[in-house]
CSV table of C-alpha atoms and ligand atoms in Angstrom, one decimal:
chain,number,residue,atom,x,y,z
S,891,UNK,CA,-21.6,4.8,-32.1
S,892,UNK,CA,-19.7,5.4,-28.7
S,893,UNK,CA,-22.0,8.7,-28.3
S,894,UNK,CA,-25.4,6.5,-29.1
S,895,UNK,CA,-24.1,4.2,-26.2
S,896,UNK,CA,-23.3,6.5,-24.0
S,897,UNK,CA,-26.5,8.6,-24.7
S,898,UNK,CA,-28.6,5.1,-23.9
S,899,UNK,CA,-26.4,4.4,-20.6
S,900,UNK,CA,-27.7,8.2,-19.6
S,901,UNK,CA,-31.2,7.2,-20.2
S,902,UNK,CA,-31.7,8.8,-23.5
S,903,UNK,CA,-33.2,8.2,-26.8
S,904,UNK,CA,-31.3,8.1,-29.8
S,905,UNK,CA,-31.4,8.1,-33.6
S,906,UNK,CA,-28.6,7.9,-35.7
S,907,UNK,CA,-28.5,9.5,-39.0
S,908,UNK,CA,-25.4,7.6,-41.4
S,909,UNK,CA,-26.1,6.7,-44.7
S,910,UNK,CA,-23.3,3.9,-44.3
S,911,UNK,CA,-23.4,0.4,-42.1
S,912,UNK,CA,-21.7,1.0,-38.9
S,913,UNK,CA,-17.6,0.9,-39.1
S,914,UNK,CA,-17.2,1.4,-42.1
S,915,UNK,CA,-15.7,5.2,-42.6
S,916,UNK,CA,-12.7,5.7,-41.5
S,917,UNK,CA,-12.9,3.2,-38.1
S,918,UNK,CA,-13.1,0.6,-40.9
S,919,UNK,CA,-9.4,0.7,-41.1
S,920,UNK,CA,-7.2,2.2,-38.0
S,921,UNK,CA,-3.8,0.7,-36.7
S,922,UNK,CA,-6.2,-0.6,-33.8
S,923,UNK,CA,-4.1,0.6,-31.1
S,924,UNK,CA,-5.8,2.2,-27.4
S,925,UNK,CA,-3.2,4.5,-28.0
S,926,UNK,CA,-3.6,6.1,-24.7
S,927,UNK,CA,0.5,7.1,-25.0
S,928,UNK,CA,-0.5,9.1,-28.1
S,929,UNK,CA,-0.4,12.7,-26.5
S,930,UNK,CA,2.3,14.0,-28.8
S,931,UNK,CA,0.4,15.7,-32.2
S,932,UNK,CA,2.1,15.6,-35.4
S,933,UNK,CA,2.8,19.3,-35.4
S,934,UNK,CA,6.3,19.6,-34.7
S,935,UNK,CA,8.9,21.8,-35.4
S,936,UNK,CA,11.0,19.5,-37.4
S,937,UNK,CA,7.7,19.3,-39.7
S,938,UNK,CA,8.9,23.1,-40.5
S,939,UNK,CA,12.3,22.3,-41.2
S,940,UNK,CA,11.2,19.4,-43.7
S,941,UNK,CA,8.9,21.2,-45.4
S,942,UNK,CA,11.1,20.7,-48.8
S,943,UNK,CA,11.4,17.2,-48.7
S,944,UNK,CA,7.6,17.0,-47.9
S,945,UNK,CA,6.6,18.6,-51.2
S,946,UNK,CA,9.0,16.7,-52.9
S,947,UNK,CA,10.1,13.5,-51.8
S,948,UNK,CA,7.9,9.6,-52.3
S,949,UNK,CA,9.4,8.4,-49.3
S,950,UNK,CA,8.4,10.7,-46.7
S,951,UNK,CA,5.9,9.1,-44.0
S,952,UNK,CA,4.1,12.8,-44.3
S,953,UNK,CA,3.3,14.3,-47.9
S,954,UNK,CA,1.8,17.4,-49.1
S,955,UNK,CA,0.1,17.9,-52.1
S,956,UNK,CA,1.3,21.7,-53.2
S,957,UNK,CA,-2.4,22.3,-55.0
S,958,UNK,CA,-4.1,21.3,-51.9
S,959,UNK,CA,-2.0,23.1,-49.5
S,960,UNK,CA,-2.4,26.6,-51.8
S,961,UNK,CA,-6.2,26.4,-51.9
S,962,UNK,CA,-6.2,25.3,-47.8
S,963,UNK,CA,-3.7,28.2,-46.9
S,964,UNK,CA,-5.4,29.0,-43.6
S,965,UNK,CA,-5.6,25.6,-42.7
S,966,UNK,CA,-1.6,25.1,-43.8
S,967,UNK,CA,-0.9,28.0,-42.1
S,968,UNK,CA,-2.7,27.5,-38.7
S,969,UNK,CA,-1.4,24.0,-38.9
S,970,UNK,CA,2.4,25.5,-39.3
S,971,UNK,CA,1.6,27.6,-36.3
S,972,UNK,CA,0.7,25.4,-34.3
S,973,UNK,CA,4.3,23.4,-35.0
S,974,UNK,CA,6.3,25.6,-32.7
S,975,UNK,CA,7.2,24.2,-29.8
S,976,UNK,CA,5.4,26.1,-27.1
S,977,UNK,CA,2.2,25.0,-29.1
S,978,UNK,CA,3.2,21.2,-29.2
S,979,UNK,CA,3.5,21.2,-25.3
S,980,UNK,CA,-0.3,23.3,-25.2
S,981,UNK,CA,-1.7,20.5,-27.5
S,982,UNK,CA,0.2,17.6,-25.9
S,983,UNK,CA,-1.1,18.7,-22.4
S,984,UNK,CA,-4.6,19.1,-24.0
S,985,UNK,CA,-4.5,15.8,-25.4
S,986,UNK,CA,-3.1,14.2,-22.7
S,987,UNK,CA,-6.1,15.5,-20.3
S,988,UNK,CA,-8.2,13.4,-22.5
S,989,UNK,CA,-6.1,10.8,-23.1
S,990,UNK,CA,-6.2,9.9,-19.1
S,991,UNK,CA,-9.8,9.4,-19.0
S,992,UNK,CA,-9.9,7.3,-23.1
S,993,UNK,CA,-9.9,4.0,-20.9
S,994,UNK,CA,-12.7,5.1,-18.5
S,995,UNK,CA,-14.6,6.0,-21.6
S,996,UNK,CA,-14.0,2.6,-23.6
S,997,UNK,CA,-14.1,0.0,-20.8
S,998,UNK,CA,-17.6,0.4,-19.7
S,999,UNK,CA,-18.9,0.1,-23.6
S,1000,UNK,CA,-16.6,-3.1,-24.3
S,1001,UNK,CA,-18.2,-4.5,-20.8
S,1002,UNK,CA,-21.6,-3.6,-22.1
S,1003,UNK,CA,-21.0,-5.4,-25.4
S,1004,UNK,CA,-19.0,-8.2,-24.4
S,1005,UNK,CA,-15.9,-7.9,-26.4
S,1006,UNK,CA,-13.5,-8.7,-24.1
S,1007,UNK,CA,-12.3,-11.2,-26.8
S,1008,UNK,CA,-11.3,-8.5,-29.1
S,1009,UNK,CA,-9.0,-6.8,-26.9
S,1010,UNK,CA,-5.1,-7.9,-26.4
S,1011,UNK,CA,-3.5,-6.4,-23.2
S,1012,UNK,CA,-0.1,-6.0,-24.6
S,1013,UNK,CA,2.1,-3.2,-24.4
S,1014,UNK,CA,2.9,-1.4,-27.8
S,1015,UNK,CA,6.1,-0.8,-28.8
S,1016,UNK,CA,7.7,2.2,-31.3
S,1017,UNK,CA,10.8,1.4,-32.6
S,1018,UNK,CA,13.8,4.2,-33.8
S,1019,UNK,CA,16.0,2.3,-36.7
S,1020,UNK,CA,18.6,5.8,-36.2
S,1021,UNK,CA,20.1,7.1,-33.5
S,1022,UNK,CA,19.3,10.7,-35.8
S,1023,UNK,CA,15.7,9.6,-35.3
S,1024,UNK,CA,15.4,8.7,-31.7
S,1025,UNK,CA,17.5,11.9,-30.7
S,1026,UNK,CA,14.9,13.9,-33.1
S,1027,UNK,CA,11.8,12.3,-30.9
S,1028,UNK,CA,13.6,13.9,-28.0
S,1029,UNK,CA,10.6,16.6,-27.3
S,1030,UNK,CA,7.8,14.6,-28.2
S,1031,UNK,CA,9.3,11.7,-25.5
S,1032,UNK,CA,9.7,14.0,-22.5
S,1033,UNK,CA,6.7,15.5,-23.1
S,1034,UNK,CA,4.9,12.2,-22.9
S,1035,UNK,CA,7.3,11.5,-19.4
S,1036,UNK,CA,5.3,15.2,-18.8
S,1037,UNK,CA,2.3,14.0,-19.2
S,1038,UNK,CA,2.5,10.8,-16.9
S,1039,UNK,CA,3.0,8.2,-19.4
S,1040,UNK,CA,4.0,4.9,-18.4
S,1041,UNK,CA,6.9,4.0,-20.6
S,1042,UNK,CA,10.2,2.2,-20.7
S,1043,UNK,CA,12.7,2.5,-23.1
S,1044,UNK,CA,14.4,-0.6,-24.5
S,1045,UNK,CA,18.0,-1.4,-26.7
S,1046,UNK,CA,17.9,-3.4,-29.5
S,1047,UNK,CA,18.5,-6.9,-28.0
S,1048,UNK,CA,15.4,-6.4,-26.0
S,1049,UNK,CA,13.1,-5.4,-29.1
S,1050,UNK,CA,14.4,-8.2,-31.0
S,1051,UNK,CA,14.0,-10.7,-28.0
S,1052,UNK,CA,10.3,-9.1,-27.6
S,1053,UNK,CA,9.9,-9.4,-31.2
S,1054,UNK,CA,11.8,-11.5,-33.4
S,1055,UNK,CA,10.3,-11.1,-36.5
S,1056,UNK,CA,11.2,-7.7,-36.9
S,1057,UNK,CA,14.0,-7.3,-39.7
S,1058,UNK,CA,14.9,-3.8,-39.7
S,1059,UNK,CA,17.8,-2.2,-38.1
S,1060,UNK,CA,17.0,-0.9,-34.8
S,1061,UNK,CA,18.3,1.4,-32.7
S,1062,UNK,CA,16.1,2.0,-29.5
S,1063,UNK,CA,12.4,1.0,-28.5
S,1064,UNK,CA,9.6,2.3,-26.4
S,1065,UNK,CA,7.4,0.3,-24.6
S,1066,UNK,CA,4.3,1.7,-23.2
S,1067,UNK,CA,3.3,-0.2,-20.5
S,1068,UNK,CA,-0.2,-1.1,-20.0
S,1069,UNK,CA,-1.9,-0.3,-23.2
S,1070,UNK,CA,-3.6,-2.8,-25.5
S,1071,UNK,CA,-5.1,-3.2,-29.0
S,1072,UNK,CA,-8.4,-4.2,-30.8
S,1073,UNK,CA,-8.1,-7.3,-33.1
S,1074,UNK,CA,-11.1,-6.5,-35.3
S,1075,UNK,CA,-12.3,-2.8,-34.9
S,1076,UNK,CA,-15.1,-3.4,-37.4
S,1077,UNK,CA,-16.3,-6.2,-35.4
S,1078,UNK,CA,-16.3,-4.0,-32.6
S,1079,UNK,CA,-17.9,-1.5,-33.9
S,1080,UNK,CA,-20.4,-4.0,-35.0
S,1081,UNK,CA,-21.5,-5.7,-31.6
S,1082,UNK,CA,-21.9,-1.6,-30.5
S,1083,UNK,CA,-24.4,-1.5,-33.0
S,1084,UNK,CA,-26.3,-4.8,-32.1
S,1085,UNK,CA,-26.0,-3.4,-28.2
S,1086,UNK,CA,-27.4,-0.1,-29.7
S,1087,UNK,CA,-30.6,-1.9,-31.4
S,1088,UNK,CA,-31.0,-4.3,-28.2
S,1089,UNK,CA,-31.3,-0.9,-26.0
S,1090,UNK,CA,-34.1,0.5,-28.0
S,1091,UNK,CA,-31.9,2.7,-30.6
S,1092,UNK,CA,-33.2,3.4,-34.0
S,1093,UNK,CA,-31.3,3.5,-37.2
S,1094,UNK,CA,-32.2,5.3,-40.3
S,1095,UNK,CA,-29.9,4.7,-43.6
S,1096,UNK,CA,-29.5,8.1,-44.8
S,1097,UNK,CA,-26.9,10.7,-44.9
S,1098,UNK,CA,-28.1,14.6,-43.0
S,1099,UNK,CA,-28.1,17.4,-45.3
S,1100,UNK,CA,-28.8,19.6,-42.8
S,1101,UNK,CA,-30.0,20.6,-39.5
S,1102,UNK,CA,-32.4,23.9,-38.2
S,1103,UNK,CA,-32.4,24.6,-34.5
S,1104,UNK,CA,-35.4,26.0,-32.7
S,1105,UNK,CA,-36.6,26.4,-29.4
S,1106,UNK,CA,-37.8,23.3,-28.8
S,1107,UNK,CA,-35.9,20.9,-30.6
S,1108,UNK,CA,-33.4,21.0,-34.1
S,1109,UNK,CA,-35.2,19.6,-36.9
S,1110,UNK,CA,-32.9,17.3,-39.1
S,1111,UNK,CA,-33.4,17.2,-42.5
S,1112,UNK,CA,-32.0,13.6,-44.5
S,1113,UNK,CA,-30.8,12.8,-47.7
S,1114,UNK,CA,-34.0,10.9,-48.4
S,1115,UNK,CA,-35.9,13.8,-48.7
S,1116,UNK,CA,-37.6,13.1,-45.1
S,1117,UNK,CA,-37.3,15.4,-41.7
S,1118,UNK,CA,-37.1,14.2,-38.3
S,1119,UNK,CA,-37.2,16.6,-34.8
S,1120,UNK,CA,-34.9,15.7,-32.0
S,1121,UNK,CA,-34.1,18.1,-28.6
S,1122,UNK,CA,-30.7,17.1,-29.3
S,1123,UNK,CA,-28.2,16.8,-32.2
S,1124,UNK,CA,-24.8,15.6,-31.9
S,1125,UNK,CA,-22.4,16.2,-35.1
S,1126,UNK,CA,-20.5,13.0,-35.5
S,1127,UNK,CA,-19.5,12.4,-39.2
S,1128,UNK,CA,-15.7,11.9,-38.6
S,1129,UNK,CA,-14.0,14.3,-41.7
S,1130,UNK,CA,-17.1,14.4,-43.4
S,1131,UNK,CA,-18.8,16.9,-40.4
S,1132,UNK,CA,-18.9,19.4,-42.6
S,1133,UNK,CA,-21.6,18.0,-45.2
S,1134,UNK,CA,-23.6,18.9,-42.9
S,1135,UNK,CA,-25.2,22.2,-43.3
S,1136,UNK,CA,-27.0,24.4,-40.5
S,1137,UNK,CA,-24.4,22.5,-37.8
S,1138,UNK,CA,-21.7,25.7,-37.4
S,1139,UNK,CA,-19.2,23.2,-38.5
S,1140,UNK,CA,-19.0,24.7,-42.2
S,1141,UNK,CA,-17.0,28.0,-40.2
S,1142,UNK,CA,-14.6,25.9,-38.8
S,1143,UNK,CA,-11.3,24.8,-40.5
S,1144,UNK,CA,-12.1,20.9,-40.1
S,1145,UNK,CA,-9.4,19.2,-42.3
S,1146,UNK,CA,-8.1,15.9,-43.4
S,1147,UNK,CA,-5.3,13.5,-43.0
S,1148,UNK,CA,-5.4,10.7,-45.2
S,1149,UNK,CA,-3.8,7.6,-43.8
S,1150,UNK,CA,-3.0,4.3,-45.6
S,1151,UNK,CA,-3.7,0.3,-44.5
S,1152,UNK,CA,-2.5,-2.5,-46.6
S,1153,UNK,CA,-3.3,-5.8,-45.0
S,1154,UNK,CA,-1.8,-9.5,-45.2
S,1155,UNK,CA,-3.8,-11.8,-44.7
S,1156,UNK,CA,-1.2,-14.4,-45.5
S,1157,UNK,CA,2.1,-14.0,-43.7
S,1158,UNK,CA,4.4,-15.8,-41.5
S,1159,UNK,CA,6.0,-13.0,-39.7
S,1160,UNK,CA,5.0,-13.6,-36.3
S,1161,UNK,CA,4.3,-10.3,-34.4
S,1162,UNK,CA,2.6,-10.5,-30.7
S,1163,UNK,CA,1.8,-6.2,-30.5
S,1164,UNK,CA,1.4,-3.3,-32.7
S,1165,UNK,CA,4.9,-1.8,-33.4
S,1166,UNK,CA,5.6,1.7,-34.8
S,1167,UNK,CA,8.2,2.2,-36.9
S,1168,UNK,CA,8.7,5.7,-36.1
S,1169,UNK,CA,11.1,6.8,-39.2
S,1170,UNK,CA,8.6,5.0,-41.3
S,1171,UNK,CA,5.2,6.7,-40.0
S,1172,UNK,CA,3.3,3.4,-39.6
S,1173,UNK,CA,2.3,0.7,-37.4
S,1174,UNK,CA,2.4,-3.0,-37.9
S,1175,UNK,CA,-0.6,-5.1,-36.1
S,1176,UNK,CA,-1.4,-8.5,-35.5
S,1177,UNK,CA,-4.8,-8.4,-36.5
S,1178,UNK,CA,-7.4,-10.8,-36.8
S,1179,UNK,CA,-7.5,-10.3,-40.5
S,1180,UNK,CA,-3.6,-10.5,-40.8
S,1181,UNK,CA,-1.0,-8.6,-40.5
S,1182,UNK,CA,-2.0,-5.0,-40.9
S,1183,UNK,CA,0.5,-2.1,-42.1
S,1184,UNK,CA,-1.0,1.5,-41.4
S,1185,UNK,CA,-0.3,5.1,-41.5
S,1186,UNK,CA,1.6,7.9,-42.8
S,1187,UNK,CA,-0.1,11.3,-43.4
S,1188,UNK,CA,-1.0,12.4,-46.7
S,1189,UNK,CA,-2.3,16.6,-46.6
S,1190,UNK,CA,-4.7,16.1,-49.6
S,1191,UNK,CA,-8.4,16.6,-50.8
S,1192,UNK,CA,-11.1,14.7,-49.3
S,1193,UNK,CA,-12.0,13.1,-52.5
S,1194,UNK,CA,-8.7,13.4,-54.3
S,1195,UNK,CA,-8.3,9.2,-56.2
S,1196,UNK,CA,-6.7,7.0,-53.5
S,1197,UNK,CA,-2.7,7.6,-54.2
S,1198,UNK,CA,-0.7,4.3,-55.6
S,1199,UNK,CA,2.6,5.8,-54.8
S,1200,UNK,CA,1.3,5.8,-51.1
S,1201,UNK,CA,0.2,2.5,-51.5
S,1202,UNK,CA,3.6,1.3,-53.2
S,1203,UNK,CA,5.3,2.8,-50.1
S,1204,UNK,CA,3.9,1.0,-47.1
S,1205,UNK,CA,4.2,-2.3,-49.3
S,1206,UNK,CA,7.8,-1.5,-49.4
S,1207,UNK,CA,8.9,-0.5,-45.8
S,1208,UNK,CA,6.8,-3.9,-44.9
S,1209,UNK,CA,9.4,-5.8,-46.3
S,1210,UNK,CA,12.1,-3.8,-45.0
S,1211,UNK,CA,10.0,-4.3,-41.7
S,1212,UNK,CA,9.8,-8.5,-42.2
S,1213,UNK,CA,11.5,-9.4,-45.2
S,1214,UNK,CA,9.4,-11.0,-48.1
S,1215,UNK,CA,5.8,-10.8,-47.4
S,1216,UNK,CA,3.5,-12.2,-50.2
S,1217,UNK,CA,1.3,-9.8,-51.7
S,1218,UNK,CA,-1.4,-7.9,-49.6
S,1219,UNK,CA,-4.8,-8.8,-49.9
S,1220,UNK,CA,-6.1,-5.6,-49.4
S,1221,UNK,CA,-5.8,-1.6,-49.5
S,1222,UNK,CA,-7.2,0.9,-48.0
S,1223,UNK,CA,-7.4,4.5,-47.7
S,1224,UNK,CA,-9.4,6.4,-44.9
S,1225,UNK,CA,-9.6,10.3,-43.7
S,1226,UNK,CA,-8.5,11.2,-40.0
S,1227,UNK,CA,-10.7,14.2,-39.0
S,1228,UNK,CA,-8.1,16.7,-38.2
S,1229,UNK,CA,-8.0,20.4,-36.7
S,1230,UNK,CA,-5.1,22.2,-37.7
S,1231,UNK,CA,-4.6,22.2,-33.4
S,1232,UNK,CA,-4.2,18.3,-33.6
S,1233,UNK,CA,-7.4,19.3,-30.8
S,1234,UNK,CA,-10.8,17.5,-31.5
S,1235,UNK,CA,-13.7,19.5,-31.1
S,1236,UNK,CA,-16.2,18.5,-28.6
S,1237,UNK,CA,-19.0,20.7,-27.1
S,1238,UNK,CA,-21.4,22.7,-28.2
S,1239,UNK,CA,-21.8,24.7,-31.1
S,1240,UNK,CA,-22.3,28.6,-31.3
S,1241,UNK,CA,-25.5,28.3,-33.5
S,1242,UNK,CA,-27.0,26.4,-30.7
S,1243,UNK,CA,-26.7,24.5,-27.7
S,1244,UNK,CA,-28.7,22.1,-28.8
S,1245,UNK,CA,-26.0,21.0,-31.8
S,1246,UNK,CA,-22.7,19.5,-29.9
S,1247,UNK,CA,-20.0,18.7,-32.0
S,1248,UNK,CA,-17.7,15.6,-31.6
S,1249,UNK,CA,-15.1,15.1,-34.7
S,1250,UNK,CA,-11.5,15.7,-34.9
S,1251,UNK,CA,-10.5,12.7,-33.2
S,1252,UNK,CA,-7.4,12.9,-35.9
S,1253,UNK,CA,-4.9,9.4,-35.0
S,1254,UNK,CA,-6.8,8.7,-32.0
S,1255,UNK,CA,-10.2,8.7,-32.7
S,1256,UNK,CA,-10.5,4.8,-31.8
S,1257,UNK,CA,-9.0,5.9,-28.2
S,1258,UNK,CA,-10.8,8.6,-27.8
S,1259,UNK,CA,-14.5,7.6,-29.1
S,1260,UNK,CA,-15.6,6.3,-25.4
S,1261,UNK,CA,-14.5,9.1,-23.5
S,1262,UNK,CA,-15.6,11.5,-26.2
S,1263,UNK,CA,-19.4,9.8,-25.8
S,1264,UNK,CA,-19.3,10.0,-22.3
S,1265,UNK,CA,-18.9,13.8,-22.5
S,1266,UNK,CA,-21.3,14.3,-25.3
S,1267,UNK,CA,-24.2,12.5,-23.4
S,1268,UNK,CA,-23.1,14.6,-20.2
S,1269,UNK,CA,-23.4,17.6,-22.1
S,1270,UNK,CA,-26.9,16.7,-23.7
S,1271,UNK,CA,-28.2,15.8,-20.3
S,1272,UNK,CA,-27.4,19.4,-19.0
S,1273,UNK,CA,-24.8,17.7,-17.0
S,1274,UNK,CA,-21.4,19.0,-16.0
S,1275,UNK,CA,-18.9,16.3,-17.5
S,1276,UNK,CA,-15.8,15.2,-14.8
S,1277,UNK,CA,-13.6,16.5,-17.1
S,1278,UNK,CA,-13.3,20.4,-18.4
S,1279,UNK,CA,-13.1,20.4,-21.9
S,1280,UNK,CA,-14.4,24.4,-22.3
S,1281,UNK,CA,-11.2,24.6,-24.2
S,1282,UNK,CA,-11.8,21.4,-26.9
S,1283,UNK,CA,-15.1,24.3,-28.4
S,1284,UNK,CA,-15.2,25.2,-31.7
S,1285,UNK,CA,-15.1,28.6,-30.5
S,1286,UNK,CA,-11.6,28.7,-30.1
S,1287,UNK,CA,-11.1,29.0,-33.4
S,1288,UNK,CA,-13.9,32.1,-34.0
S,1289,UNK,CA,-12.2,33.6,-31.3
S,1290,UNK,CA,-8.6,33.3,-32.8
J,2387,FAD,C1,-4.3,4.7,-41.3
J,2387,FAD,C2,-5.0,5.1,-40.0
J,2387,FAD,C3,-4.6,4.5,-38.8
J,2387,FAD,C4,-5.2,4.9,-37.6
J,2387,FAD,N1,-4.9,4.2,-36.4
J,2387,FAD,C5,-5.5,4.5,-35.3
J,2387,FAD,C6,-5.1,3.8,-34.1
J,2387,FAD,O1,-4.3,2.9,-34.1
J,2387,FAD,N2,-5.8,4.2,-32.9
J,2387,FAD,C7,-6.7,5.2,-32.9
J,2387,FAD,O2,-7.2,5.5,-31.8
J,2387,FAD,N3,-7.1,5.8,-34.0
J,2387,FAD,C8,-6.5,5.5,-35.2
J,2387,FAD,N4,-6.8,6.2,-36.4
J,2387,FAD,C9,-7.8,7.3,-36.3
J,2387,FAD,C10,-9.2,6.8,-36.2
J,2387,FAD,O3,-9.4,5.8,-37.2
J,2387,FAD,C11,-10.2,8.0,-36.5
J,2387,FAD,O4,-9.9,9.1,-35.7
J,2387,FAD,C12,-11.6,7.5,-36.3
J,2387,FAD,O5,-11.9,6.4,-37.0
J,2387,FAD,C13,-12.6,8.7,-36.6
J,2387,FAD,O6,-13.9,8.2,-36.2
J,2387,FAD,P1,-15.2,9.0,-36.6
J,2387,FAD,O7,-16.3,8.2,-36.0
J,2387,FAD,O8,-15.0,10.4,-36.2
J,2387,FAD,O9,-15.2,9.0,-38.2
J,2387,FAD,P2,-15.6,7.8,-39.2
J,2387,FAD,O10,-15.2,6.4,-38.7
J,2387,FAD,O11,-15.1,8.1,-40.5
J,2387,FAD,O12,-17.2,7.8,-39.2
J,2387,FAD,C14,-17.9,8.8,-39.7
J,2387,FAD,C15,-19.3,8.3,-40.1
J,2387,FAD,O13,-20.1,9.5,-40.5
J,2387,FAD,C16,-20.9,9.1,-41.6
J,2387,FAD,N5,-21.3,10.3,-42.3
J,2387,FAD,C17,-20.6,11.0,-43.2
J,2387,FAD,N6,-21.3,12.0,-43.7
J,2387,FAD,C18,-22.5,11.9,-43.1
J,2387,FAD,C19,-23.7,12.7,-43.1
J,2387,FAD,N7,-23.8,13.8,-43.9
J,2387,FAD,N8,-24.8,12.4,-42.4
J,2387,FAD,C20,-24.7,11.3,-41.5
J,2387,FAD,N9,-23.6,10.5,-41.4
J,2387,FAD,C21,-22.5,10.8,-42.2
J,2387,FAD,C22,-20.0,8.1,-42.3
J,2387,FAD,O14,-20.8,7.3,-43.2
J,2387,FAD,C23,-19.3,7.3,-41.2
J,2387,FAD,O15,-20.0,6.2,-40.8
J,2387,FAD,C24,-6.2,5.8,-37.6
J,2387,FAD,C25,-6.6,6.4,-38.8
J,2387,FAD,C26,-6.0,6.1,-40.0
J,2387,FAD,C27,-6.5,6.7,-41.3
């Protein structure tokens, strides 16, 4: 939806293909940070030295399911290789790159739309319960300091004095200063659509099976059986890219992350910002629907059953987070788009310059969907985008 908005702002006409309403995949249910801090991947190499307790263990933040990771070797592997830490600091410097233009990206969209309301200007927080845990962050927090983020560590009093509700034991904070969340992404995504209809965009209601570049123009062919031609296709289905045939997506290893939400709608812990409980892999946001718990990573099939244990373990940590919390009134499972770089892919594909890709957004596709259209429409219009991001190309995985 970003890219459509962006395309209009750039003059151009657009179409969008999806046979679902509009926020509803996976931006249906995000931890709703602008998580313009989040430069530090999950590949790390303390995910190598836990690979055990990964396979094995319910209360892990990350979990693996053993099947999955056999039949996805490659994608396990390049993921594994890309733990060590001279990769982390390549991907966290690629990330952060991007990261410094997210806001540039968004706030022209949320001008556009009016949804100034749904914002909250209010610096997140992650919180360490261990000193074993905040020394183990070590890396990833210099190599945020590296990357120019504003950030201020804080002891326990001051989290607790920021906020009181929080229960668990705590060791040390981080406050990122400047950054803010969205109180109702769906919402949000919702006025971009109403914007996107107001500006002359068109909407058809059916999935892309696949798409045939020619000389001219890439002709799109649809779930309902119809065709449509465009000069221009832009590849935008989140983890689900690579249903689409005809794309060059199906050659690269695009995988999944599954992340969890449960949501309370009734609650009385007070909480003014989203706060990461880093040992526990999850946020906790004041949202408008409630109190929302989200996160932890779960390496398993796109259409594997939703997975109650995962469930059963963000209900738990909540009320470690806040103490008794009656019971959520709703679940939710949803599919970060992940390369096994952490890297999304944006730019053009190698079966023709007339596909661009945009997915892999991984945890930051919320942050990153403004600044990811701006690019897109840049690169459709033949334009040089401000930023370089020849190395976020699908080709550097053909190459590698
Ligand atoms: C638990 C959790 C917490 C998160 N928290 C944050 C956060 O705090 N901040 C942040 O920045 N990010 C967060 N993320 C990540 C973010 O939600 C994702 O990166 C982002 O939603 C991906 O957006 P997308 O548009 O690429 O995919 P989606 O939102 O999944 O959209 C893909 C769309 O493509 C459509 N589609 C599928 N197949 C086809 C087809 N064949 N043809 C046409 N259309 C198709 C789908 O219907 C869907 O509408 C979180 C993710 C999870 C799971």
């Amino acid at each position: 939806m970003s890219t459509a908005l962006w395309a209009q702002r750039r003059g151009l006409r657009v179409v969008i293909c999806d046979p679902n309403p509009a926020g509803s995949g996976t931006t249906f249910g995000p931890a709703c940070t602008i998580a313009t801090y989040a430069c530090v991947p999950i590949n790390s190499p303390s995910v190598i030295t836990s690979l055990p307790s990964l396979l094995f263990s319910k209360d892990s933040p990350l979990i693996l399911n053993y099947w999955h990771a056999i039949k996805n070797s490659r994608w396990m592997l390049s993921f594994l290789a890309n733990c060590r830490s001279s990769r982390v600091d390549a991907i966290g410097s690629g990330l952060g790159a991007l990261l410094g233009h997210a806001n540039a990206g968004l706030d022209p969209l949320i001008a556009d739309i009016e949804a100034e309301d749904l914002m909250v200007n209010e610096d997140c927080l992650y919180v360490w319960s261990t000193q074993k845990g905040f020394e183990g962050a070590a890396q990833g927090n210099d190599l945020r300091r590296r990357q120019g983020v504003a950030m201020q560590e804080v002891g326990p009093a001051e989290v607790r004095a920021l906020e009181p509700a929080l229960q668990m034991p705590i060791y040390r904070g981080l406050r990122f200063q400047g950054t803010r969340f969205v109180l109702h992404p769906q919402k949000l995504v919702e006025r971009m659509q109403r914007q996107f209809v107001k500006n002359g965009g068109a909407t058809i209601t059916a999935a892309v099976q696949s798409v045939d570049p020619g000389s001219t123009g890439v002709t799109v062919k649809l779930g309902d059986g119809s065709t449509l031609t465009a000069g221009h296709f832009v590849v935008a289905a989140g983890a689900h890219s690579k249903s689409i045939k005809g794309a060059g997506v199906e050659v690269l290893p695009l995988g999944v992350e599954r992340g969890y939400n449960v949501t309370y709608a009734n609650h009385r812990a007070k909480l003014t910002r989203p706060v990461g409980w880093a040992e526990a892999g999850f946020y906790a946001t004041p949202m408008e629907l409630g109190l929302r718990i989200a996160g932890t990573v779960e390496l398993d099939n796109l259409n594997a059953p939703p997975n109650p244990d995962r469930l059963a373990y963000l209900r738990r940590r909540a009320t470690q987070m806040f103490g008794y919390l009656d019971g959520p009134s709703d679940e939710w499972l949803g599919y970060r788009p992940t390369m096994p770089d952490a890297l999304p892919v944006i730019g053009p594909s190698h079966v023709s310059g007339r596909i661009i890709h945009a997915f892999g957004h991984q945890h930051i596709g919320l942050t990153l969907g403004g600044i990811t259209g701006q690019i897109v429409s840049d690169m459709v219009r033949g334009q040089q985008p401000q930023l370089d991001v020849s190395a976020l190309s699908g080709s550097r995985f053909r190459s590698a």
